[in-house]
């Protein structure tokens, strides 16, 4: 997992079975549109090329059977549409196929478990990953030191955000608060900015950058 | 219009009437999903608050009646969903209501004309706006000087991009090529990064930025 970028989205209302409508991702899906946008932003370059260095987790906490944690591994997924409907279809199929808490892949590169948000972030802390909580009050990402071979786990909230318990949990695990903008941004924008900062630090540069 | 940020998307295949399906934005809409994502990224903060300083233009060039240019003015639009389906609905309604080339608002803050890409960028050049072509080979945006009171027009392509004629046109109008990343990114990601750079330069900063 060395050198990976990991994003964790806490989706407080997102439905935990496949019974939502693709045309109603915000309503019937419990803001599943946010999950879809974040996946698109986290895992895709131009031309729908997949970011193989990135793994995305969404912790779904809506009805009927929370929690469900979807994991999408950019190094294994073969194709991914950038649009919300395509990604919504993939999530629906993954939720339809999952059985219990086995964590096996239900689609290539996609697995579903019943891990809670707490279990997930604690598991990253135990593995020695750097936990980063994307928050307006944090240190500017441009002033933050990143090491190419370390694993960074960026935690972000949906429209509701993280609660006090989550924040204390992250604090207790040594998470660092980092800000990407002087403005309050949608989670999917934050992901684009995080990738941009790390791409600038660690990618082969074009002549002008 | 002073101090505005303007984005222009050339949407080479996007349908120019309302006869596309919301569940089929990429196919029946001629990659209308790209238009929707760029609008969402250009005009929204967190909590669906609208960026009043931003105007977005999409030049639609698909069948049956190109060109159609949609203009969405952040200072006038009252509400905007962040999800592709909501924005697709708005575009469909605007295309349904537009009649001829009058440029009147068909929805609050939304107007449609038959301006071509060339007419549009030439009109900005005549008004003294700074034309910027977002392109990988350009100067790094972090090294670019921006003035708070000037008007910047950021031009970007869709999955097909701009052709040689467009590029020569922009060059002839004094457009500057600017790059946002060492990687090839989706247009909607580029918009998020442009906003971030300008927000950092010109917004009231939080204590940590």
PDB file of N, CA and C in Angstrom, chain A residues 13-109:
ATOM      1  N   UNK A  13     -25.985   9.978   5.389  1.00  0.00           N
ATOM      2  CA  UNK A  13     -27.349   9.584   5.039  1.00  0.00           C
ATOM      3  C   UNK A  13     -27.411   8.621   3.855  1.00  0.00           C
ATOM      4  N   UNK A  14     -26.266   8.256   3.305  1.00  0.00           N
ATOM      5  CA  UNK A  14     -26.265   7.464   2.062  1.00  0.00           C
ATOM      6  C   UNK A  14     -26.823   6.063   2.297  1.00  0.00           C
ATOM      7  N   UNK A  15     -27.685   5.668   1.418  1.00  0.00           N
ATOM      8  CA  UNK A  15     -28.428   4.419   1.529  1.00  0.00           C
ATOM      9  C   UNK A  15     -27.475   3.213   1.539  1.00  0.00           C
ATOM     10  N   UNK A  16     -27.846   2.207   2.343  1.00  0.00           N
ATOM     11  CA  UNK A  16     -26.977   1.042   2.502  1.00  0.00           C
ATOM     12  C   UNK A  16     -27.530  -0.211   1.835  1.00  0.00           C
ATOM     13  N   UNK A  17     -28.477  -0.033   0.926  1.00  0.00           N
ATOM     14  CA  UNK A  17     -28.817  -1.128   0.027  1.00  0.00           C
ATOM     15  C   UNK A  17     -28.945  -0.547  -1.389  1.00  0.00           C
ATOM     16  N   UNK A  18     -29.353  -1.390  -2.325  1.00  0.00           N
ATOM     17  CA  UNK A  18     -29.351  -0.955  -3.730  1.00  0.00           C
ATOM     18  C   UNK A  18     -30.672  -0.291  -4.134  1.00  0.00           C
ATOM     19  N   UNK A  19     -31.539  -0.059  -3.173  1.00  0.00           N
ATOM     20  CA  UNK A  19     -32.882   0.418  -3.534  1.00  0.00           C
ATOM     21  C   UNK A  19     -32.966   1.944  -3.596  1.00  0.00           C
ATOM     22  N   UNK A  20     -32.188   2.518  -4.484  1.00  0.00           N
ATOM     23  CA  UNK A  20     -32.314   3.950  -4.757  1.00  0.00           C
ATOM     24  C   UNK A  20     -32.331   4.141  -6.273  1.00  0.00           C
ATOM     25  N   UNK A  21     -32.870   5.298  -6.676  1.00  0.00           N
ATOM     26  CA  UNK A  21     -33.025   5.567  -8.104  1.00  0.00           C
ATOM     27  C   UNK A  21     -31.860   6.384  -8.642  1.00  0.00           C
ATOM     28  N   UNK A  22     -31.436   6.046  -9.841  1.00  0.00           N
ATOM     29  CA  UNK A  22     -30.294   6.764 -10.429  1.00  0.00           C
ATOM     30  C   UNK A  22     -30.647   8.214 -10.719  1.00  0.00           C
ATOM     31  N   UNK A  23     -31.906   8.469 -11.045  1.00  0.00           N
ATOM     32  CA  UNK A  23     -32.314   9.855 -11.285  1.00  0.00           C
ATOM     33  C   UNK A  23     -32.594  10.591  -9.976  1.00  0.00           C
ATOM     34  N   UNK A  24     -32.562   9.868  -8.867  1.00  0.00           N
ATOM     35  CA  UNK A  24     -32.839  10.492  -7.574  1.00  0.00           C
ATOM     36  C   UNK A  24     -31.711  10.231  -6.585  1.00  0.00           C
ATOM     37  N   UNK A  25     -30.466  10.364  -7.037  1.00  0.00           N
ATOM     38  CA  UNK A  25     -29.326  10.098  -6.146  1.00  0.00           C
ATOM     39  C   UNK A  25     -29.343  10.994  -4.904  1.00  0.00           C
ATOM     40  N   UNK A  26     -29.663  12.298  -5.035  1.00  0.00           N
ATOM     41  CA  UNK A  26     -29.678  13.134  -3.827  1.00  0.00           C
ATOM     42  C   UNK A  26     -30.810  12.750  -2.872  1.00  0.00           C
ATOM     43  N   UNK A  27     -31.986  12.444  -3.398  1.00  0.00           N
ATOM     44  CA  UNK A  27     -33.144  12.181  -2.534  1.00  0.00           C
ATOM     45  C   UNK A  27     -33.211  10.703  -2.141  1.00  0.00           C
ATOM     46  N   UNK A  28     -33.506   9.828  -3.089  1.00  0.00           N
ATOM     47  CA  UNK A  28     -33.684   8.407  -2.734  1.00  0.00           C
ATOM     48  C   UNK A  28     -32.372   7.762  -2.293  1.00  0.00           C
ATOM     49  N   UNK A  29     -31.249   8.319  -2.723  1.00  0.00           N
ATOM     50  CA  UNK A  29     -29.941   7.746  -2.360  1.00  0.00           C
ATOM     51  C   UNK A  29     -29.358   8.342  -1.085  1.00  0.00           C
ATOM     52  N   UNK A  30     -30.029   9.334  -0.492  1.00  0.00           N
ATOM     53  CA  UNK A  30     -29.480   9.969   0.719  1.00  0.00           C
ATOM     54  C   UNK A  30     -28.186  10.700   0.415  1.00  0.00           C
ATOM     55  N   UNK A  31     -28.228  11.556  -0.579  1.00  0.00           N
ATOM     56  CA  UNK A  31     -27.060  12.300  -1.085  1.00  0.00           C
ATOM     57  C   UNK A  31     -25.971  11.359  -1.615  1.00  0.00           C
ATOM     58  N   UNK A  32     -26.424  10.292  -2.279  1.00  0.00           N
ATOM     59  CA  UNK A  32     -25.464   9.418  -2.943  1.00  0.00           C
ATOM     60  C   UNK A  32     -24.728  10.167  -4.058  1.00  0.00           C
ATOM     61  N   UNK A  33     -25.313  11.291  -4.536  1.00  0.00           N
ATOM     62  CA  UNK A  33     -24.636  12.099  -5.552  1.00  0.00           C
ATOM     63  C   UNK A  33     -23.286  12.617  -5.049  1.00  0.00           C
ATOM     64  N   UNK A  34     -23.235  12.922  -3.745  1.00  0.00           N
ATOM     65  CA  UNK A  34     -21.957  13.395  -3.174  1.00  0.00           C
ATOM     66  C   UNK A  34     -20.919  12.274  -3.232  1.00  0.00           C
ATOM     67  N   UNK A  35     -21.355  11.067  -2.871  1.00  0.00           N
ATOM     68  CA  UNK A  35     -20.440   9.915  -2.926  1.00  0.00           C
ATOM     69  C   UNK A  35     -19.914   9.747  -4.354  1.00  0.00           C
ATOM     70  N   UNK A  36     -20.829   9.815  -5.327  1.00  0.00           N
ATOM     71  CA  UNK A  36     -20.448   9.622  -6.731  1.00  0.00           C
ATOM     72  C   UNK A  36     -19.447  10.685  -7.190  1.00  0.00           C
ATOM     73  N   UNK A  37     -19.716  11.927  -6.853  1.00  0.00           N
ATOM     74  CA  UNK A  37     -18.806  13.006  -7.277  1.00  0.00           C
ATOM     75  C   UNK A  37     -17.425  12.830  -6.660  1.00  0.00           C
ATOM     76  N   UNK A  38     -17.411  12.447  -5.390  1.00  0.00           N
ATOM     77  CA  UNK A  38     -16.108  12.275  -4.731  1.00  0.00           C
ATOM     78  C   UNK A  38     -15.328  11.117  -5.356  1.00  0.00           C
ATOM     79  N   UNK A  39     -16.017  10.048  -5.709  1.00  0.00           N
ATOM     80  CA  UNK A  39     -15.340   8.915  -6.361  1.00  0.00           C
ATOM     81  C   UNK A  39     -14.758   9.361  -7.701  1.00  0.00           C
ATOM     82  N   UNK A  40     -15.557  10.094  -8.470  1.00  0.00           N
ATOM     83  CA  UNK A  40     -15.095  10.574  -9.776  1.00  0.00           C
ATOM     84  C   UNK A  40     -13.858  11.454  -9.620  1.00  0.00           C
ATOM     85  N   UNK A  41     -13.917  12.355  -8.669  1.00  0.00           N
ATOM     86  CA  UNK A  41     -12.809  13.289  -8.450  1.00  0.00           C
ATOM     87  C   UNK A  41     -11.578  12.575  -7.927  1.00  0.00           C
ATOM     88  N   UNK A  42     -11.776  11.566  -7.079  1.00  0.00           N
ATOM     89  CA  UNK A  42     -10.640  10.892  -6.452  1.00  0.00           C
ATOM     90  C   UNK A  42      -9.921   9.956  -7.419  1.00  0.00           C
ATOM     91  N   UNK A  43     -10.666   9.343  -8.328  1.00  0.00           N
ATOM     92  CA  UNK A  43     -10.079   8.219  -9.072  1.00  0.00           C
ATOM     93  C   UNK A  43      -9.811   8.486 -10.550  1.00  0.00           C
ATOM     94  N   UNK A  44     -10.196   9.647 -11.066  1.00  0.00           N
ATOM     95  CA  UNK A  44     -10.066   9.845 -12.514  1.00  0.00           C
ATOM     96  C   UNK A  44      -9.170  11.018 -12.904  1.00  0.00           C
ATOM     97  N   UNK A  45      -8.376  10.766 -13.938  1.00  0.00           N
ATOM     98  CA  UNK A  45      -7.681  11.814 -14.677  1.00  0.00           C
ATOM     99  C   UNK A  45      -8.531  12.185 -15.894  1.00  0.00           C
ATOM    100  N   UNK A  46      -7.952  12.990 -16.774  1.00  0.00           N
ATOM    101  CA  UNK A  46      -8.540  13.288 -18.080  1.00  0.00           C
ATOM    102  C   UNK A  46      -8.689  11.991 -18.880  1.00  0.00           C
ATOM    103  N   UNK A  47      -9.738  11.912 -19.696  1.00  0.00           N
ATOM    104  CA  UNK A  47      -9.925  10.748 -20.565  1.00  0.00           C
ATOM    105  C   UNK A  47     -10.294   9.500 -19.792  1.00  0.00           C
ATOM    106  N   UNK A  48     -10.824   9.699 -18.593  1.00  0.00           N
ATOM    107  CA  UNK A  48     -11.248   8.594 -17.729  1.00  0.00           C
ATOM    108  C   UNK A  48     -10.124   7.604 -17.420  1.00  0.00           C
ATOM    109  N   UNK A  49      -8.885   8.076 -17.523  1.00  0.00           N
ATOM    110  CA  UNK A  49      -7.757   7.259 -17.064  1.00  0.00           C
ATOM    111  C   UNK A  49      -7.845   7.183 -15.539  1.00  0.00           C
ATOM    112  N   UNK A  50      -7.534   6.015 -15.000  1.00  0.00           N
ATOM    113  CA  UNK A  50      -7.740   5.822 -13.555  1.00  0.00           C
ATOM    114  C   UNK A  50      -6.463   6.093 -12.764  1.00  0.00           C
ATOM    115  N   UNK A  51      -6.617   6.760 -11.640  1.00  0.00           N
ATOM    116  CA  UNK A  51      -5.490   7.027 -10.733  1.00  0.00           C
ATOM    117  C   UNK A  51      -5.172   5.747  -9.981  1.00  0.00           C
ATOM    118  N   UNK A  52      -4.130   5.074 -10.406  1.00  0.00           N
ATOM    119  CA  UNK A  52      -3.810   3.785  -9.797  1.00  0.00           C
ATOM    120  C   UNK A  52      -3.244   3.922  -8.392  1.00  0.00           C
ATOM    121  N   UNK A  53      -2.826   5.133  -8.049  1.00  0.00           N
ATOM    122  CA  UNK A  53      -2.217   5.344  -6.730  1.00  0.00           C
ATOM    123  C   UNK A  53      -3.252   5.670  -5.648  1.00  0.00           C
ATOM    124  N   UNK A  54      -4.541   5.617  -6.009  1.00  0.00           N
ATOM    125  CA  UNK A  54      -5.561   6.111  -5.079  1.00  0.00           C
ATOM    126  C   UNK A  54      -6.575   5.032  -4.709  1.00  0.00           C
ATOM    127  N   UNK A  55      -6.923   5.004  -3.432  1.00  0.00           N
ATOM    128  CA  UNK A  55      -8.005   4.136  -2.949  1.00  0.00           C
ATOM    129  C   UNK A  55      -9.054   5.030  -2.290  1.00  0.00           C
ATOM    130  N   UNK A  56     -10.299   4.778  -2.602  1.00  0.00           N
ATOM    131  CA  UNK A  56     -11.390   5.592  -2.062  1.00  0.00           C
ATOM    132  C   UNK A  56     -12.300   4.725  -1.193  1.00  0.00           C
ATOM    133  N   UNK A  57     -12.622   5.247   0.001  1.00  0.00           N
ATOM    134  CA  UNK A  57     -13.581   4.587   0.894  1.00  0.00           C
ATOM    135  C   UNK A  57     -14.763   5.521   1.132  1.00  0.00           C
ATOM    136  N   UNK A  58     -15.962   5.000   1.023  1.00  0.00           N
ATOM    137  CA  UNK A  58     -17.151   5.734   1.461  1.00  0.00           C
ATOM    138  C   UNK A  58     -17.821   4.923   2.553  1.00  0.00           C
ATOM    139  N   UNK A  59     -17.984   5.548   3.719  1.00  0.00           N
ATOM    140  CA  UNK A  59     -18.708   4.896   4.820  1.00  0.00           C
ATOM    141  C   UNK A  59     -20.164   5.364   4.734  1.00  0.00           C
ATOM    142  N   UNK A  60     -21.032   4.456   4.330  1.00  0.00           N
ATOM    143  CA  UNK A  60     -22.450   4.783   4.123  1.00  0.00           C
ATOM    144  C   UNK A  60     -23.206   4.529   5.426  1.00  0.00           C
ATOM    145  N   UNK A  61     -23.976   5.507   5.851  1.00  0.00           N
ATOM    146  CA  UNK A  61     -24.611   5.412   7.164  1.00  0.00           C
ATOM    147  C   UNK A  61     -26.129   5.612   7.124  1.00  0.00           C
ATOM    148  N   UNK A  62     -26.706   5.560   5.941  1.00  0.00           N
ATOM    149  CA  UNK A  62     -28.155   5.698   5.822  1.00  0.00           C
ATOM    150  C   UNK A  62     -28.865   4.366   6.016  1.00  0.00           C
ATOM    151  N   UNK A  63     -30.198   4.343   5.875  1.00  0.00           N
ATOM    152  CA  UNK A  63     -30.963   3.104   6.009  1.00  0.00           C
ATOM    153  C   UNK A  63     -30.707   2.176   4.809  1.00  0.00           C
ATOM    154  N   UNK A  64     -30.995   0.876   4.900  1.00  0.00           N
ATOM    155  CA  UNK A  64     -31.628   0.224   6.040  1.00  0.00           C
ATOM    156  C   UNK A  64     -30.644  -0.489   6.969  1.00  0.00           C
ATOM    157  N   UNK A  65     -29.390  -0.552   6.636  1.00  0.00           N
ATOM    158  CA  UNK A  65     -28.505  -1.445   7.372  1.00  0.00           C
ATOM    159  C   UNK A  65     -27.093  -0.878   7.535  1.00  0.00           C
ATOM    160  N   UNK A  66     -26.960   0.276   8.196  1.00  0.00           N
ATOM    161  CA  UNK A  66     -25.632   0.876   8.346  1.00  0.00           C
ATOM    162  C   UNK A  66     -24.803   0.153   9.401  1.00  0.00           C
ATOM    163  N   UNK A  67     -23.484   0.270   9.400  1.00  0.00           N
ATOM    164  CA  UNK A  67     -22.703   0.909   8.342  1.00  0.00           C
ATOM    165  C   UNK A  67     -22.358  -0.075   7.224  1.00  0.00           C
ATOM    166  N   UNK A  68     -22.161   0.509   6.042  1.00  0.00           N
ATOM    167  CA  UNK A  68     -21.587  -0.246   4.911  1.00  0.00           C
ATOM    168  C   UNK A  68     -20.426   0.599   4.381  1.00  0.00           C
ATOM    169  N   UNK A  69     -19.281  -0.017   4.261  1.00  0.00           N
ATOM    170  CA  UNK A  69     -18.129   0.712   3.750  1.00  0.00           C
ATOM    171  C   UNK A  69     -17.720   0.156   2.389  1.00  0.00           C
ATOM    172  N   UNK A  70     -17.796   1.022   1.389  1.00  0.00           N
ATOM    173  CA  UNK A  70     -17.384   0.644   0.032  1.00  0.00           C
ATOM    174  C   UNK A  70     -15.943   1.057  -0.170  1.00  0.00           C
ATOM    175  N   UNK A  71     -15.164   0.157  -0.710  1.00  0.00           N
ATOM    176  CA  UNK A  71     -13.756   0.444  -0.997  1.00  0.00           C
ATOM    177  C   UNK A  71     -13.528   0.290  -2.505  1.00  0.00           C
ATOM    178  N   UNK A  72     -12.980   1.309  -3.124  1.00  0.00           N
ATOM    179  CA  UNK A  72     -12.695   1.242  -4.564  1.00  0.00           C
ATOM    180  C   UNK A  72     -11.203   1.474  -4.758  1.00  0.00           C
ATOM    181  N   UNK A  73     -10.571   0.484  -5.319  1.00  0.00           N
ATOM    182  CA  UNK A  73      -9.114   0.483  -5.436  1.00  0.00           C
ATOM    183  C   UNK A  73      -8.712   0.858  -6.878  1.00  0.00           C
ATOM    184  N   UNK A  74      -8.131   2.028  -7.024  1.00  0.00           N
ATOM    185  CA  UNK A  74      -7.760   2.520  -8.348  1.00  0.00           C
ATOM    186  C   UNK A  74      -6.763   1.629  -9.072  1.00  0.00           C
ATOM    187  N   UNK A  75      -6.012   0.822  -8.330  1.00  0.00           N
ATOM    188  CA  UNK A  75      -5.027  -0.055  -8.989  1.00  0.00           C
ATOM    189  C   UNK A  75      -5.690  -1.301  -9.557  1.00  0.00           C
ATOM    190  N   UNK A  76      -6.958  -1.534  -9.208  1.00  0.00           N
ATOM    191  CA  UNK A  76      -7.637  -2.748  -9.679  1.00  0.00           C
ATOM    192  C   UNK A  76      -8.846  -2.483 -10.564  1.00  0.00           C
ATOM    193  N   UNK A  77      -9.516  -1.362 -10.342  1.00  0.00           N
ATOM    194  CA  UNK A  77     -10.706  -1.065 -11.153  1.00  0.00           C
ATOM    195  C   UNK A  77     -10.289  -0.926 -12.615  1.00  0.00           C
ATOM    196  N   UNK A  78     -11.079  -1.505 -13.494  1.00  0.00           N
ATOM    197  CA  UNK A  78     -10.701  -1.528 -14.908  1.00  0.00           C
ATOM    198  C   UNK A  78     -11.263  -0.338 -15.671  1.00  0.00           C
ATOM    199  N   UNK A  79     -12.477   0.063 -15.347  1.00  0.00           N
ATOM    200  CA  UNK A  79     -13.034   1.232 -16.022  1.00  0.00           C
ATOM    201  C   UNK A  79     -14.003   1.927 -15.084  1.00  0.00           C
ATOM    202  N   UNK A  80     -14.130   3.215 -15.286  1.00  0.00           N
ATOM    203  CA  UNK A  80     -14.979   4.028 -14.406  1.00  0.00           C
ATOM    204  C   UNK A  80     -15.461   5.210 -15.226  1.00  0.00           C
ATOM    205  N   UNK A  81     -16.784   5.382 -15.303  1.00  0.00           N
ATOM    206  CA  UNK A  81     -17.318   6.575 -15.948  1.00  0.00           C
ATOM    207  C   UNK A  81     -17.157   7.764 -15.023  1.00  0.00           C
ATOM    208  N   UNK A  82     -16.990   8.957 -15.591  1.00  0.00           N
ATOM    209  CA  UNK A  82     -16.827  10.149 -14.762  1.00  0.00           C
ATOM    210  C   UNK A  82     -18.168  10.680 -14.271  1.00  0.00           C
ATOM    211  N   UNK A  83     -19.253  10.265 -14.916  1.00  0.00           N
ATOM    212  CA  UNK A  83     -20.560  10.851 -14.589  1.00  0.00           C
ATOM    213  C   UNK A  83     -21.209  10.159 -13.386  1.00  0.00           C
ATOM    214  N   UNK A  84     -22.071  10.909 -12.713  1.00  0.00           N
ATOM    215  CA  UNK A  84     -22.675  10.425 -11.467  1.00  0.00           C
ATOM    216  C   UNK A  84     -23.541   9.191 -11.675  1.00  0.00           C
ATOM    217  N   UNK A  85     -24.250   9.140 -12.782  1.00  0.00           N
ATOM    218  CA  UNK A  85     -25.145   7.992 -13.027  1.00  0.00           C
ATOM    219  C   UNK A  85     -24.338   6.699 -13.168  1.00  0.00           C
ATOM    220  N   UNK A  86     -23.255   6.753 -13.923  1.00  0.00           N
ATOM    221  CA  UNK A  86     -22.424   5.543 -14.095  1.00  0.00           C
ATOM    222  C   UNK A  86     -21.879   5.060 -12.759  1.00  0.00           C
ATOM    223  N   UNK A  87     -21.417   5.996 -11.952  1.00  0.00           N
ATOM    224  CA  UNK A  87     -20.852   5.601 -10.658  1.00  0.00           C
ATOM    225  C   UNK A  87     -21.965   5.140  -9.718  1.00  0.00           C
ATOM    226  N   UNK A  88     -23.128   5.809  -9.791  1.00  0.00           N
ATOM    227  CA  UNK A  88     -24.280   5.367  -9.000  1.00  0.00           C
ATOM    228  C   UNK A  88     -24.671   3.934  -9.342  1.00  0.00           C
ATOM    229  N   UNK A  89     -24.629   3.602 -10.632  1.00  0.00           N
ATOM    230  CA  UNK A  89     -24.931   2.229 -11.073  1.00  0.00           C
ATOM    231  C   UNK A  89     -23.947   1.244 -10.453  1.00  0.00           C
ATOM    232  N   UNK A  90     -22.669   1.617 -10.449  1.00  0.00           N
ATOM    233  CA  UNK A  90     -21.642   0.743  -9.891  1.00  0.00           C
ATOM    234  C   UNK A  90     -21.878   0.521  -8.395  1.00  0.00           C
ATOM    235  N   UNK A  91     -22.197   1.591  -7.681  1.00  0.00           N
ATOM    236  CA  UNK A  91     -22.446   1.464  -6.235  1.00  0.00           C
ATOM    237  C   UNK A  91     -23.663   0.579  -5.995  1.00  0.00           C
ATOM    238  N   UNK A  92     -24.702   0.783  -6.788  1.00  0.00           N
ATOM    239  CA  UNK A  92     -25.926  -0.004  -6.631  1.00  0.00           C
ATOM    240  C   UNK A  92     -25.642  -1.487  -6.850  1.00  0.00           C
ATOM    241  N   UNK A  93     -24.866  -1.771  -7.861  1.00  0.00           N
ATOM    242  CA  UNK A  93     -24.522  -3.164  -8.161  1.00  0.00           C
ATOM    243  C   UNK A  93     -23.677  -3.760  -7.029  1.00  0.00           C
ATOM    244  N   UNK A  94     -22.741  -2.973  -6.527  1.00  0.00           N
ATOM    245  CA  UNK A  94     -21.887  -3.466  -5.433  1.00  0.00           C
ATOM    246  C   UNK A  94     -22.725  -3.758  -4.184  1.00  0.00           C
ATOM    247  N   UNK A  95     -23.660  -2.873  -3.866  1.00  0.00           N
ATOM    248  CA  UNK A  95     -24.507  -3.068  -2.676  1.00  0.00           C
ATOM    249  C   UNK A  95     -25.452  -4.256  -2.864  1.00  0.00           C
ATOM    250  N   UNK A  96     -25.859  -4.479  -4.097  1.00  0.00           N
ATOM    251  CA  UNK A  96     -26.749  -5.608  -4.400  1.00  0.00           C
ATOM    252  C   UNK A  96     -26.018  -6.943  -4.223  1.00  0.00           C
ATOM    253  N   UNK A  97     -24.740  -6.946  -4.600  1.00  0.00           N
ATOM    254  CA  UNK A  97     -23.988  -8.210  -4.579  1.00  0.00           C
ATOM    255  C   UNK A  97     -23.390  -8.551  -3.221  1.00  0.00           C
ATOM    256  N   UNK A  98     -23.254  -7.556  -2.336  1.00  0.00           N
ATOM    257  CA  UNK A  98     -22.516  -7.842  -1.098  1.00  0.00           C
ATOM    258  C   UNK A  98     -23.344  -8.700  -0.154  1.00  0.00           C
ATOM    259  N   UNK A  99     -22.656  -9.597   0.509  1.00  0.00           N
ATOM    260  CA  UNK A  99     -23.319 -10.501   1.449  1.00  0.00           C
ATOM    261  C   UNK A  99     -22.473 -10.538   2.717  1.00  0.00           C
ATOM    262  N   UNK A 100     -23.035  -9.995   3.808  1.00  0.00           N
ATOM    263  CA  UNK A 100     -22.317 -10.054   5.085  1.00  0.00           C
ATOM    264  C   UNK A 100     -21.109  -9.152   5.103  1.00  0.00           C
ATOM    265  N   UNK A 101     -20.135  -9.537   5.892  1.00  0.00           N
ATOM    266  CA  UNK A 101     -19.001  -8.654   6.172  1.00  0.00           C
ATOM    267  C   UNK A 101     -17.701  -9.263   5.676  1.00  0.00           C
ATOM    268  N   UNK A 102     -17.749  -9.975   4.561  1.00  0.00           N
ATOM    269  CA  UNK A 102     -16.569 -10.741   4.152  1.00  0.00           C
ATOM    270  C   UNK A 102     -15.492  -9.880   3.512  1.00  0.00           C
ATOM    271  N   UNK A 103     -15.872  -8.739   2.951  1.00  0.00           N
ATOM    272  CA  UNK A 103     -14.861  -7.847   2.381  1.00  0.00           C
ATOM    273  C   UNK A 103     -14.280  -8.337   1.076  1.00  0.00           C
ATOM    274  N   UNK A 104     -14.871  -9.394   0.510  1.00  0.00           N
ATOM    275  CA  UNK A 104     -14.394  -9.849  -0.800  1.00  0.00           C
ATOM    276  C   UNK A 104     -14.825  -8.859  -1.872  1.00  0.00           C
ATOM    277  N   UNK A 105     -14.123  -8.890  -2.996  1.00  0.00           N
ATOM    278  CA  UNK A 105     -14.513  -8.008  -4.089  1.00  0.00           C
ATOM    279  C   UNK A 105     -15.851  -8.458  -4.662  1.00  0.00           C
ATOM    280  N   UNK A 106     -16.773  -7.525  -4.768  1.00  0.00           N
ATOM    281  CA  UNK A 106     -18.070  -7.846  -5.373  1.00  0.00           C
ATOM    282  C   UNK A 106     -18.067  -7.434  -6.842  1.00  0.00           C
ATOM    283  N   UNK A 107     -17.217  -6.508  -7.185  1.00  0.00           N
ATOM    284  CA  UNK A 107     -16.907  -6.143  -8.569  1.00  0.00           C
ATOM    285  C   UNK A 107     -15.384  -6.000  -8.615  1.00  0.00           C
ATOM    286  N   UNK A 108     -14.799  -6.045  -9.777  1.00  0.00           N
ATOM    287  CA  UNK A 108     -13.331  -5.944  -9.825  1.00  0.00           C
ATOM    288  C   UNK A 108     -12.893  -4.608  -9.223  1.00  0.00           C
ATOM    289  N   UNK A 109     -12.103  -4.681  -8.161  1.00  0.00           N
ATOM    290  CA  UNK A 109     -11.590  -3.474  -7.513  1.00  0.00           C
ATOM    291  C   UNK A 109     -12.540  -2.843  -6.518  1.00  0.00           C
TER     292      UNK A 109
END
